[in-house]
Tab-separated table of C-alpha atoms and ligand atoms in Angstrom:
chain	number	residue	atom	x	y	z
B	930	MET	CA	121.113	48.780	166.305
B	931	GLU	CA	120.386	52.815	166.416
B	932	ASN	CA	119.109	54.603	169.583
B	933	ARG	CA	116.635	56.928	169.957
B	934	GLU	CA	114.975	59.034	172.852
B	935	ILE	CA	111.502	58.885	171.228
B	936	VAL	CA	109.938	56.300	168.316
B	937	ILE	CA	106.940	57.673	166.950
B	938	ILE	CA	104.751	55.447	164.615
B	939	GLY	CA	102.539	56.774	162.414
B	940	GLY	CA	102.754	60.485	160.985
B	941	GLY	CA	98.886	61.476	161.072
B	942	PRO	CA	97.800	63.762	163.215
B	943	ALA	CA	98.384	61.914	166.052
B	944	GLY	CA	102.015	61.205	165.739
B	945	LEU	CA	102.409	64.958	164.433
B	946	ALA	CA	100.786	66.617	167.861
B	947	ALA	CA	102.730	64.228	169.887
B	948	ALA	CA	106.054	64.699	168.076
B	949	ALA	CA	105.753	68.605	168.466
B	950	ALA	CA	104.498	68.160	172.169
B	951	ALA	CA	107.360	65.987	172.839
B	952	ARG	CA	110.085	68.694	171.989
B	953	GLN	CA	108.268	71.463	173.653
B	954	ASN	CA	109.017	69.160	176.449
B	955	GLY	CA	112.574	69.003	175.519
B	956	ALA	CA	112.763	65.743	174.367
B	957	GLU	CA	116.232	66.044	171.749
B	958	ASP	CA	115.989	62.780	169.826
B	959	ILE	CA	112.696	62.147	168.130
B	960	LEU	CA	112.232	60.340	164.975
B	961	ILE	CA	108.645	59.760	163.174
B	962	LEU	CA	108.560	56.747	161.271
B	963	GLU	CA	105.088	56.877	158.797
B	964	ARG	CA	104.554	53.897	156.141
B	965	ASP	CA	103.398	56.266	153.609
B	966	ARG	CA	104.695	58.748	151.069
B	967	PHE	CA	103.187	61.665	152.612
B	968	LEU	CA	102.876	62.724	156.289
B	969	GLY	CA	99.103	63.880	157.440
B	970	GLY	CA	97.561	60.243	157.618
B	971	ILE	CA	94.021	60.242	156.654
B	972	LEU	CA	93.542	64.260	156.604
B	973	ASN	CA	95.382	63.823	153.283
B	974	GLN	CA	92.003	62.636	151.789
B	975	CYS	CA	89.590	64.383	153.959
B	976	ILE	CA	89.376	67.426	151.719
B	977	HIS	CA	86.054	68.639	153.199
B	978	ASN	CA	86.008	71.641	155.519
B	979	GLY	CA	85.094	71.480	159.261
B	980	PHE	CA	88.122	70.342	160.640
B	981	GLY	CA	90.178	72.688	163.093
B	982	LEU	CA	86.802	74.721	164.887
B	983	HIS	CA	88.299	73.668	168.120
B	984	THR	CA	91.944	74.164	168.260
B	985	PHE	CA	92.825	76.875	165.364
B	986	LYS	CA	89.160	78.362	165.983
B	987	GLU	CA	89.269	78.120	162.306
B	988	GLU	CA	86.878	76.200	159.602
B	989	LEU	CA	89.855	73.977	157.798
B	990	THR	CA	90.205	71.114	155.490
B	991	GLY	CA	92.043	68.213	156.246
B	992	PRO	CA	95.065	68.948	154.289
B	993	GLU	CA	95.126	72.488	155.717
B	994	TYR	CA	94.709	71.315	159.293
B	995	ALA	CA	97.654	68.686	158.746
B	996	ALA	CA	100.091	71.603	156.924
B	997	ARG	CA	99.678	73.317	159.965
B	998	TYR	CA	101.257	70.502	161.933
B	999	ILE	CA	103.477	69.808	159.498
B	1000	SER	CA	105.076	73.112	159.424
B	1001	GLN	CA	105.554	72.870	163.199
B	1002	VAL	CA	107.520	69.920	162.686
B	1003	ARG	CA	109.420	70.901	159.974
B	1004	GLU	CA	110.151	74.337	161.902
B	1005	GLN	CA	111.349	71.948	165.356
B	1006	ASN	CA	113.912	69.952	162.953
B	1007	ILE	CA	112.066	66.261	164.008
B	1008	GLU	CA	113.473	63.917	162.213
B	1009	CYS	CA	110.850	61.801	160.004
B	1010	ARG	CA	111.229	58.775	157.479
B	1011	LEU	CA	108.339	58.100	155.043
B	1012	ASN	CA	107.690	55.151	153.253
B	1013	THR	CA	109.144	53.179	156.183
B	1014	MET	CA	106.652	50.444	157.422
B	1015	VAL	CA	107.146	49.701	161.118
B	1016	LEU	CA	107.227	45.642	161.174
B	1017	ASP	CA	107.636	44.715	164.758
B	1018	LEU	CA	107.843	46.379	168.216
B	1019	SER	CA	109.072	44.644	171.518
B	1020	ALA	CA	108.107	45.028	174.963
B	1021	ASP	CA	111.386	46.366	175.840
B	1022	ARG	CA	111.042	49.094	172.784
B	1023	VAL	CA	112.868	47.558	170.252
B	1024	VAL	CA	111.387	48.968	166.975
B	1025	THR	CA	111.550	46.886	163.597
B	1026	CYS	CA	110.848	48.874	160.279
B	1027	MET	CA	111.829	48.205	156.658
B	1028	SER	CA	111.994	50.831	153.788
B	1029	ARG	CA	112.892	50.371	150.307
B	1030	ASP	CA	116.062	52.659	150.823
B	1031	ARG	CA	117.583	51.522	154.105
B	1032	GLY	CA	116.275	47.995	154.109
B	1033	ILE	CA	115.674	46.303	157.669
B	1034	GLU	CA	116.283	48.542	160.475
B	1035	THR	CA	116.367	47.866	164.515
B	1036	ILE	CA	116.166	51.172	166.688
B	1037	LYS	CA	116.045	51.145	169.996
B	1038	ALA	CA	113.615	53.530	171.717
B	1039	GLY	CA	113.405	55.130	175.413
B	1040	ALA	CA	109.911	55.940	174.572
B	1041	VAL	CA	107.430	55.026	171.874
B	1042	ILE	CA	104.513	56.651	170.922
B	1043	LEU	CA	101.950	54.275	169.514
B	1044	ALA	CA	100.140	56.693	166.169
B	1045	MET	CA	99.026	54.063	163.992
B	1046	GLY	CA	95.514	55.268	163.247
B	1047	CYS	CA	92.367	53.097	162.555
B	1048	ARG	CA	91.028	50.913	159.474
B	1049	GLU	CA	87.883	50.477	158.168
B	1050	ARG	CA	85.725	47.558	158.808
B	1051	PRO	CA	85.437	45.501	155.293
B	1052	ARG	CA	82.764	43.215	153.646
B	1053	GLY	CA	84.343	40.280	154.926
B	1054	ALA	CA	83.545	41.369	158.417
B	1055	LEU	CA	79.621	42.343	157.675
B	1056	ASN	CA	77.854	38.819	156.515
B	1057	ILE	CA	75.887	40.763	153.837
B	1058	PRO	CA	74.956	37.834	151.099
B	1059	GLY	CA	75.155	38.105	147.734
B	1060	TYR	CA	78.153	37.790	144.908
B	1061	ARG	CA	81.121	39.614	145.175
B	1062	PRO	CA	80.970	41.606	141.979
B	1063	ALA	CA	82.777	45.205	141.353
B	1064	GLY	CA	81.146	48.112	142.518
B	1065	ILE	CA	81.674	47.580	146.572
B	1066	TYR	CA	83.889	50.094	148.425
B	1067	THR	CA	84.320	51.132	151.654
B	1068	ALA	CA	83.694	54.648	151.947
B	1069	GLY	CA	87.110	55.656	152.696
B	1070	THR	CA	88.732	54.016	150.021
B	1071	ALA	CA	85.866	55.481	147.732
B	1072	GLN	CA	87.518	59.020	149.384
B	1073	ARG	CA	91.007	58.022	148.729
B	1074	LEU	CA	89.913	57.269	145.154
B	1075	MET	CA	88.015	60.069	144.698
B	1076	ASN	CA	89.967	62.338	145.922
B	1077	ILE	CA	93.513	61.712	145.803
B	1078	GLU	CA	93.759	59.244	142.562
B	1079	GLY	CA	90.500	61.562	140.751
B	1080	TYR	CA	88.210	58.431	140.235
B	1081	LEU	CA	84.474	58.417	139.996
B	1082	VAL	CA	83.735	54.566	141.749
B	1083	GLY	CA	79.870	55.074	140.831
B	1084	ARG	CA	76.922	56.939	139.313
B	1085	LYS	CA	73.917	55.011	141.582
B	1086	VAL	CA	75.138	54.986	145.062
B	1087	VAL	CA	73.289	53.341	148.193
B	1088	ILE	CA	75.625	53.482	151.643
B	1089	LEU	CA	75.587	50.898	154.392
B	1090	GLY	CA	76.474	52.921	157.702
B	1091	SER	CA	76.297	55.838	158.834
B	1092	GLY	CA	79.267	56.553	160.198
B	1093	ASP	CA	80.698	60.046	159.392
B	1094	ILE	CA	82.834	58.445	156.404
B	1095	GLY	CA	79.638	57.626	154.625
B	1096	LEU	CA	77.776	60.892	155.364
B	1097	ILE	CA	80.542	62.982	154.411
B	1098	MET	CA	80.729	60.690	150.877
B	1099	ALA	CA	77.298	60.690	150.523
B	1100	ARG	CA	77.492	64.701	150.201
B	1101	ARG	CA	80.857	64.141	148.083
B	1102	MET	CA	79.372	61.392	145.723
B	1103	THR	CA	76.316	63.917	145.014
B	1104	LEU	CA	78.519	66.918	144.229
B	1105	GLU	CA	80.529	64.927	141.943
B	1106	GLY	CA	77.715	64.042	139.950
B	1107	ALA	CA	76.259	60.901	141.643
B	1108	ARG	CA	72.980	59.805	142.892
B	1109	VAL	CA	72.822	58.577	146.429
B	1110	LEU	CA	69.477	56.587	146.899
B	1111	ALA	CA	69.503	55.635	150.522
B	1112	VAL	CA	72.061	55.373	153.484
B	1113	ALA	CA	70.744	52.512	155.395
B	1114	GLU	CA	71.492	51.856	159.086
B	1115	LEU	CA	71.339	48.930	161.135
B	1116	MET	CA	70.734	50.543	164.281
B	1117	PRO	CA	67.682	53.314	165.402
B	1118	TYR	CA	70.199	56.038	165.691
B	1119	SER	CA	72.853	57.192	163.526
B	1120	GLY	CA	76.599	56.619	164.358
B	1121	GLY	CA	77.680	60.079	162.730
B	1122	LEU	CA	77.693	63.657	164.225
B	1123	ARG	CA	74.271	65.206	164.163
B	1124	ARG	CA	76.047	67.951	162.492
B	1125	ASN	CA	76.903	65.361	159.201
B	1126	ILE	CA	73.320	64.041	159.141
B	1127	VAL	CA	72.307	67.646	158.585
B	1128	GLN	CA	74.728	69.153	156.406
B	1129	CYS	CA	75.503	66.063	154.418
B	1130	LEU	CA	71.870	63.867	154.006
B	1131	GLU	CA	69.399	66.520	154.792
B	1132	ASP	CA	70.555	69.393	152.929
B	1133	TYR	CA	70.743	67.108	149.721
B	1134	ASP	CA	67.313	65.355	150.532
B	1135	ILE	CA	69.293	62.219	151.032
B	1136	PRO	CA	66.929	59.479	153.219
B	1137	LEU	CA	68.704	57.950	156.242
B	1138	LEU	CA	67.042	54.884	156.764
B	1139	LEU	CA	67.128	53.481	160.682
B	1140	SER	CA	66.878	50.167	161.653
B	1141	HIS	CA	67.411	48.866	158.099
B	1142	THR	CA	70.214	47.113	156.169
B	1143	VAL	CA	71.386	45.582	153.059
B	1144	THR	CA	70.053	41.637	152.564
B	1145	ASP	CA	71.064	41.167	148.626
B	1146	ILE	CA	73.062	42.631	146.245
B	1147	LYS	CA	72.433	42.120	142.748
B	1148	GLY	CA	74.836	41.361	139.729
B	1149	LYS	CA	77.727	39.310	138.887
B	1150	GLU	CA	79.997	41.262	137.373
B	1151	ARG	CA	79.128	44.843	138.398
B	1152	VAL	CA	76.329	45.536	141.171
B	1153	GLU	CA	73.009	45.736	139.434
B	1154	GLY	CA	70.763	46.765	142.900
B	1155	ILE	CA	70.695	46.540	146.382
B	1156	GLU	CA	68.238	45.283	148.332
B	1157	ILE	CA	67.644	46.911	152.004
B	1158	SER	CA	64.718	45.645	154.338
B	1159	GLU	CA	63.639	47.007	157.952
B	1160	VAL	CA	65.350	45.146	160.954
B	1161	ASP	CA	63.901	44.139	164.036
B	1162	ALA	CA	64.792	44.954	167.843
B	1163	ALA	CA	67.199	42.050	167.514
B	1164	SER	CA	68.747	43.365	164.120
B	1165	LYS	CA	67.339	40.493	162.040
B	1166	PRO	CA	65.300	41.214	158.688
B	1167	ILE	CA	61.637	41.507	158.865
B	1168	PRO	CA	60.454	39.284	155.863
B	1169	GLY	CA	58.285	41.589	153.649
B	1170	THR	CA	59.702	44.857	154.305
B	1171	GLU	CA	62.672	44.399	151.106
B	1172	LYS	CA	63.256	47.303	149.051
B	1173	PHE	CA	64.870	46.988	146.264
B	1174	TYR	CA	67.356	50.381	144.702
B	1175	GLU	CA	68.394	49.710	141.022
B	1176	ALA	CA	72.517	50.851	142.056
B	1177	ASP	CA	75.783	50.344	140.562
B	1178	THR	CA	77.907	50.725	143.669
B	1179	LEU	CA	77.715	49.988	147.369
B	1180	LEU	CA	79.729	52.129	149.652
B	1181	LEU	CA	79.975	50.719	153.164
B	1182	SER	CA	80.951	52.708	156.156
B	1183	CYS	CA	80.395	50.340	159.224
B	1184	GLY	CA	82.670	51.346	161.674
B	1185	LEU	CA	86.395	51.991	162.262
B	1186	LEU	CA	88.893	49.441	163.804
B	1187	PRO	CA	92.126	50.672	165.603
B	1188	GLU	CA	95.047	49.134	163.966
B	1189	ASN	CA	96.550	47.439	166.580
B	1190	GLU	CA	98.526	44.340	165.716
B	1191	LEU	CA	101.604	46.015	166.524
B	1192	THR	CA	100.409	46.960	169.991
B	1193	ARG	CA	99.330	43.300	170.572
B	1194	ALA	CA	102.002	41.471	169.183
B	1195	MET	CA	104.260	43.749	171.992
B	1196	GLY	CA	101.653	42.158	174.650
B	1197	ALA	CA	100.088	45.093	175.712
B	1198	GLN	CA	96.534	44.885	177.292
B	1199	ILE	CA	93.460	45.508	175.092
B	1200	CYS	CA	90.655	47.457	176.139
B	1201	PRO	CA	87.262	45.349	174.650
B	1202	ALA	CA	85.245	48.001	174.350
B	1203	THR	CA	87.842	50.706	172.570
B	1204	LYS	CA	89.756	47.609	170.791
B	1205	GLY	CA	92.714	50.058	171.247
B	1206	PRO	CA	95.440	49.958	174.523
B	1207	ALA	CA	94.028	50.396	178.151
B	1208	VAL	CA	96.398	53.723	179.476
B	1209	THR	CA	96.810	55.110	182.113
B	1210	ASP	CA	95.825	59.161	182.677
B	1211	SER	CA	99.509	59.805	180.987
B	1212	LEU	CA	98.446	57.585	178.247
B	1213	GLU	CA	101.059	54.440	178.976
B	1214	THR	CA	100.062	51.508	177.793
B	1215	THR	CA	100.115	48.619	180.248
B	1216	ILE	CA	103.868	48.310	178.847
B	1217	PRO	CA	106.598	50.693	180.336
B	1218	GLY	CA	107.199	53.715	178.042
B	1219	VAL	CA	105.079	53.153	175.260
B	1220	PHE	CA	102.526	55.772	175.094
B	1221	ALA	CA	99.742	55.665	172.315
B	1222	CYS	CA	97.135	58.236	171.279
B	1223	GLY	CA	94.454	59.303	168.341
B	1224	ASN	CA	92.397	56.697	166.443
B	1225	VAL	CA	95.032	53.988	167.564
B	1226	LEU	CA	93.798	54.706	171.449
B	1227	HIS	CA	90.125	54.862	170.812
B	1228	VAL	CA	88.046	56.466	167.258
B	1229	HIS	CA	87.849	60.173	167.746
B	1230	ASP	CA	85.190	61.939	165.654
B	1231	LEU	CA	87.270	65.372	165.991
B	1232	VAL	CA	90.503	66.099	165.131
B	1233	ASP	CA	90.834	68.483	167.202
B	1234	TYR	CA	91.015	65.872	170.125
B	1235	VAL	CA	92.903	64.040	168.212
B	1236	SER	CA	95.903	66.848	168.508
B	1237	GLU	CA	94.955	67.898	172.291
B	1238	GLU	CA	95.303	63.954	173.021
B	1239	ALA	CA	98.537	63.402	171.190
B	1240	ALA	CA	99.731	66.721	172.789
B	1241	HIS	CA	99.280	65.110	175.938
B	1242	ALA	CA	100.903	62.195	174.910
B	1243	GLY	CA	103.901	63.593	173.550
B	1244	ARG	CA	104.454	65.525	176.909
B	1245	SER	CA	104.172	62.252	179.263
B	1246	ALA	CA	107.015	60.131	176.466
B	1247	ALA	CA	109.054	63.226	177.120
B	1248	LEU	CA	108.755	63.347	181.196
B	1249	TYR	CA	108.811	59.312	180.947
B	1250	ILE	CA	112.831	59.557	179.475
B	1251	LYS	CA	113.611	62.295	182.330
B	1252	ARG	CA	111.816	60.459	184.777
B	1253	SER	CA	113.329	58.572	187.731
B	1254	SER	CA	112.295	55.661	188.755
B	1255	ALA	CA	111.566	57.026	192.322
B	1256	SER	CA	107.899	58.422	191.890
B	1257	GLN	CA	105.276	56.997	194.482
B	1258	HIS	CA	102.196	55.893	192.344
B	1259	ARG	CA	98.472	55.372	193.153
B	1260	THR	CA	96.634	54.305	189.895
B	1261	VAL	CA	93.207	53.305	190.543
B	1262	PRO	CA	90.606	51.993	187.839
B	1263	VAL	CA	87.958	53.989	186.172
B	1264	VAL	CA	84.848	51.384	186.029
B	1265	THR	CA	82.163	52.612	184.010
B	1266	PHE	CA	77.985	51.935	184.427
B	1267	GLY	CA	74.641	52.737	183.505
B	1268	GLY	CA	75.267	52.652	179.912
B	1269	VAL	CA	78.810	54.681	179.604
B	1270	ARG	CA	80.625	52.072	176.981
B	1271	TYR	CA	84.126	53.142	178.202
B	1272	THR	CA	86.364	55.756	179.144
B	1273	VAL	CA	90.043	56.818	178.091
B	1274	PRO	CA	92.221	56.751	180.367
B	1275	GLN	CA	91.002	53.315	181.927
B	1276	SER	CA	93.392	54.118	185.003
B	1277	ILE	CA	94.375	57.340	186.822
B	1278	ASP	CA	97.596	57.960	188.994
B	1279	THR	CA	95.900	60.123	191.106
B	1280	LEU	CA	99.565	60.879	192.593
B	1281	GLU	CA	101.368	61.710	189.648
B	1282	MET	CA	98.143	63.249	187.452
B	1283	ASP	CA	98.112	66.664	186.031
B	1284	ASP	CA	96.221	69.139	187.966
B	1285	LYS	CA	93.288	68.841	185.320
B	1286	LEU	CA	92.620	65.354	183.230
B	1287	THR	CA	89.967	64.948	180.605
B	1288	VAL	CA	88.060	61.520	180.405
B	1289	ARG	CA	86.996	61.032	177.075
B	1290	PHE	CA	84.217	58.496	177.146
B	1291	ARG	CA	81.188	57.270	174.802
B	1292	VAL	CA	77.664	55.753	175.570
B	1293	GLY	CA	76.398	52.285	174.023
B	1294	SER	CA	72.840	53.849	172.920
B	1295	VAL	CA	70.949	57.445	172.650
B	1296	ILE	CA	70.316	58.369	176.186
B	1297	LYS	CA	68.036	61.098	177.607
B	1298	ASP	CA	67.443	63.107	180.095
B	1299	LYS	CA	69.704	61.473	182.470
B	1300	LYS	CA	72.726	62.365	184.925
B	1301	LEU	CA	76.114	61.706	184.672
B	1302	CYS	CA	77.511	60.687	187.949
B	1303	LEU	CA	80.971	60.263	189.042
B	1304	TYR	CA	81.561	57.983	192.365
B	1305	TYR	CA	85.041	57.901	194.359
B	1306	ASP	CA	84.120	54.333	195.608
B	1307	ASP	CA	80.835	55.138	197.221
B	1308	ASP	CA	80.889	58.503	197.293
B	1309	LYS	CA	78.849	60.349	194.742
B	1310	VAL	CA	81.259	63.681	193.571
B	1311	SER	CA	79.409	64.944	190.937
B	1312	SER	CA	76.134	64.735	189.250
B	1313	VAL	CA	75.629	66.408	185.470
B	1314	ASN	CA	72.079	66.825	184.083
B	1315	LYS	CA	72.371	65.690	180.671
B	1316	ARG	CA	69.818	66.459	177.957
B	1317	VAL	CA	71.126	63.871	175.082
B	1318	MET	CA	74.116	61.632	174.692
B	1319	ALA	CA	74.816	59.207	171.559
B	1320	PRO	CA	76.895	57.138	170.634
B	1321	GLY	CA	78.396	59.151	167.588
B	1322	GLU	CA	79.377	61.762	169.855
B	1323	MET	CA	82.699	61.417	172.258
B	1324	GLU	CA	82.035	62.659	175.518
B	1325	GLN	CA	84.173	64.290	177.871
B	1326	ILE	CA	84.095	64.753	181.729
B	1327	VAL	CA	87.410	66.853	183.586
B	1328	ILE	CA	88.949	65.370	186.728
B	1329	LYS	CA	91.110	67.778	189.436
B	1330	LYS	CA	93.676	66.429	190.867
B	1331	ASP	CA	92.508	68.168	194.145
B	1332	SER	CA	89.458	66.281	194.405
B	1333	PHE	CA	91.280	63.149	195.424
B	1334	ASN	CA	93.037	65.152	198.742
B	1335	GLY	CA	92.732	63.351	201.778
B	1336	ARG	CA	91.496	60.254	199.616
B	1337	ASP	CA	94.283	58.044	199.675
B	1338	ASP	CA	92.455	54.513	199.999
B	1339	ILE	CA	90.728	54.882	197.235
B	1340	LYS	CA	89.672	52.009	194.909
B	1341	GLU	CA	87.763	52.635	191.998
B	1342	ILE	CA	86.640	55.540	190.189
B	1343	ARG	CA	83.293	55.219	188.913
B	1344	LEU	CA	81.516	56.995	185.627
B	1345	GLY	CA	77.893	56.146	184.736
B	1346	ILE	CA	74.154	57.129	184.073
B	1347	GLU	CA	71.875	57.151	186.408
B	1348	ASP	CA	67.977	58.500	186.345
L	1979	LIG	C1	86.271	60.348	156.166
L	1979	LIG	C2	86.949	61.048	157.285
L	1979	LIG	C3	86.206	62.239	157.816
L	1979	LIG	C4	86.629	62.659	158.792
L	1979	LIG	N1	86.002	63.849	159.064
L	1979	LIG	C5	86.428	64.446	159.668
L	1979	LIG	C6	85.863	66.111	160.289
L	1979	LIG	O1	85.148	66.637	159.528
L	1979	LIG	N2	86.113	66.910	161.182
L	1979	LIG	C7	87.344	66.146	161.999
L	1979	LIG	O2	87.746	67.198	162.894
L	1979	LIG	N3	87.487	64.864	161.877
L	1979	LIG	C8	87.518	64.173	160.647
L	1979	LIG	N4	88.039	62.862	160.726
L	1979	LIG	C9	88.591	62.134	161.797
L	1979	LIG	C10	89.837	62.516	161.843
L	1979	LIG	O3	90.753	62.564	160.317
L	1979	LIG	C11	90.896	61.566	162.647
L	1979	LIG	O4	90.654	61.649	163.687
L	1979	LIG	C12	92.117	61.727	162.365
L	1979	LIG	O5	92.969	61.696	160.935
L	1979	LIG	C13	92.989	60.472	163.271
L	1979	LIG	O6	94.472	60.831	163.700
L	1979	LIG	P1	95.440	59.107	163.760
L	1979	LIG	O7	96.826	60.304	163.093
L	1979	LIG	O8	95.267	59.193	164.963
L	1979	LIG	O9	95.291	58.549	162.181
L	1979	LIG	P2	95.681	58.679	161.163
L	1979	LIG	O10	95.302	60.316	160.015
L	1979	LIG	O11	94.568	57.444	160.795
L	1979	LIG	O12	97.635	58.557	160.718
L	1979	LIG	C14	97.952	57.307	161.252
L	1979	LIG	C15	98.805	57.170	160.820
L	1979	LIG	O13	99.821	56.021	160.885
L	1979	LIG	C16	100.502	55.464	159.520
L	1979	LIG	N5	101.113	54.168	159.884
L	1979	LIG	C17	99.830	53.205	160.359
L	1979	LIG	N6	100.354	51.909	160.705
L	1979	LIG	C18	101.687	52.118	160.143
L	1979	LIG	C19	103.248	51.283	160.635
L	1979	LIG	N7	102.875	49.844	161.064
L	1979	LIG	N8	104.237	52.075	160.041
L	1979	LIG	C20	104.337	53.095	159.433
L	1979	LIG	N9	103.226	54.220	159.590
L	1979	LIG	C21	101.986	53.187	160.193
L	1979	LIG	C22	99.267	55.265	158.403
L	1979	LIG	O14	100.029	55.562	157.229
L	1979	LIG	C23	98.794	56.775	158.630
L	1979	LIG	O15	99.600	58.081	158.223
L	1979	LIG	C24	87.876	62.008	159.724
L	1979	LIG	C25	87.884	61.003	159.444
L	1979	LIG	C26	87.560	60.309	158.177
L	1979	LIG	C27	88.177	58.841	157.956
């Protein structure tokens, strides 16, 4: 069996940034395993601009953003095995992977970083009535077919779901000569970034129908039409509100799911709200020496935050392989209330944490003119006015290590919304 200091599963933006940071923090022997034939992950198909505003203070396309990290990894001589699928990961950090060239291999890692990204929720998970004709794609598949393979997947398009990929595809299909007739969203608010609603729908006069869903798909061989109805507060279609669109294509943009089959099989605890592993402030999962970052941990809207988080995971993994087991820990759970759906991390080691820690979170519905409050047990330590928070936009709060001084018996950190 091969032995490695750090094995990274996934060569997307998270895996690349984690590798670069692990090397900068002293790890010598790093291996990236990527199932695809390229590094860069999902960014290779995101040819629109808007990436990197935070990290590079420039507007880059997805492939340009990925190229910057690929160059860093190459300059640091970090080994990458492409076309290599990880099949299994055990709790004692043995990675089993397979490639056409090398066959099945097992690698024992000092630390592992999970960076497998996420996948789209498919039609089968959505309960849409109607036949199963050709012309129904997830938005990401349509994006890959268009931007990498060069196919226009349809000419008259309806989109279900207003997540960012759907919004971006509404603009992309329009620019390629298709007509996007409507974007229907089940919820009374969009799941995408405000900037994407403006730049991808409003600028092209594409209607966004909130509280609407697809209630029928017409056509047996190929989609011939899509019926959309309004829904009530319980998300049930309201009879009599049906609208018919003569369309040949339906794109689905109904949410992303972290790719956590390996994580689950290894026995790591999964957070029910994020569907990713539960992690401490060092982004370590409940399996010692296994760290997670990027979309496999929780779905991000901006890749800049993926890179920042992944650099933290890379640094933590590099410290883990050097750390003596003598360190002292005081792990405190982070509990949410009043509309905060989840936080990452889900617990904080108040003795070993960095001087400043960014805690990221999302709310469960649109929240206006309320206060974001942080408690250490029953003691309110901060309260910040928030004009608006929406489920589509990731929020963050910075917690300082010295704020725990004198709180040796703290049981709980609580983050939530109050009037
Ligand atoms: C359509 C779309 C539009 C977006 N637009 C923007 C935007 O405008 N601005 C912005 O900042 N962000 C945007 N994003 C978000 C950004 O692209 C993602 O946040 C980022 O790509 C996530 O990085 P990641 O490395 O976690 O995952 P990915 O990029 O998905 O990379 C994961 C990698 O892991 C590999 N992998 C998975 N499982 C295995 C396995 N078992 N073995 C080996 N390899 C494996 C995959 O092949 C993949 O290469 C967009 C995302 C999408 C999908």
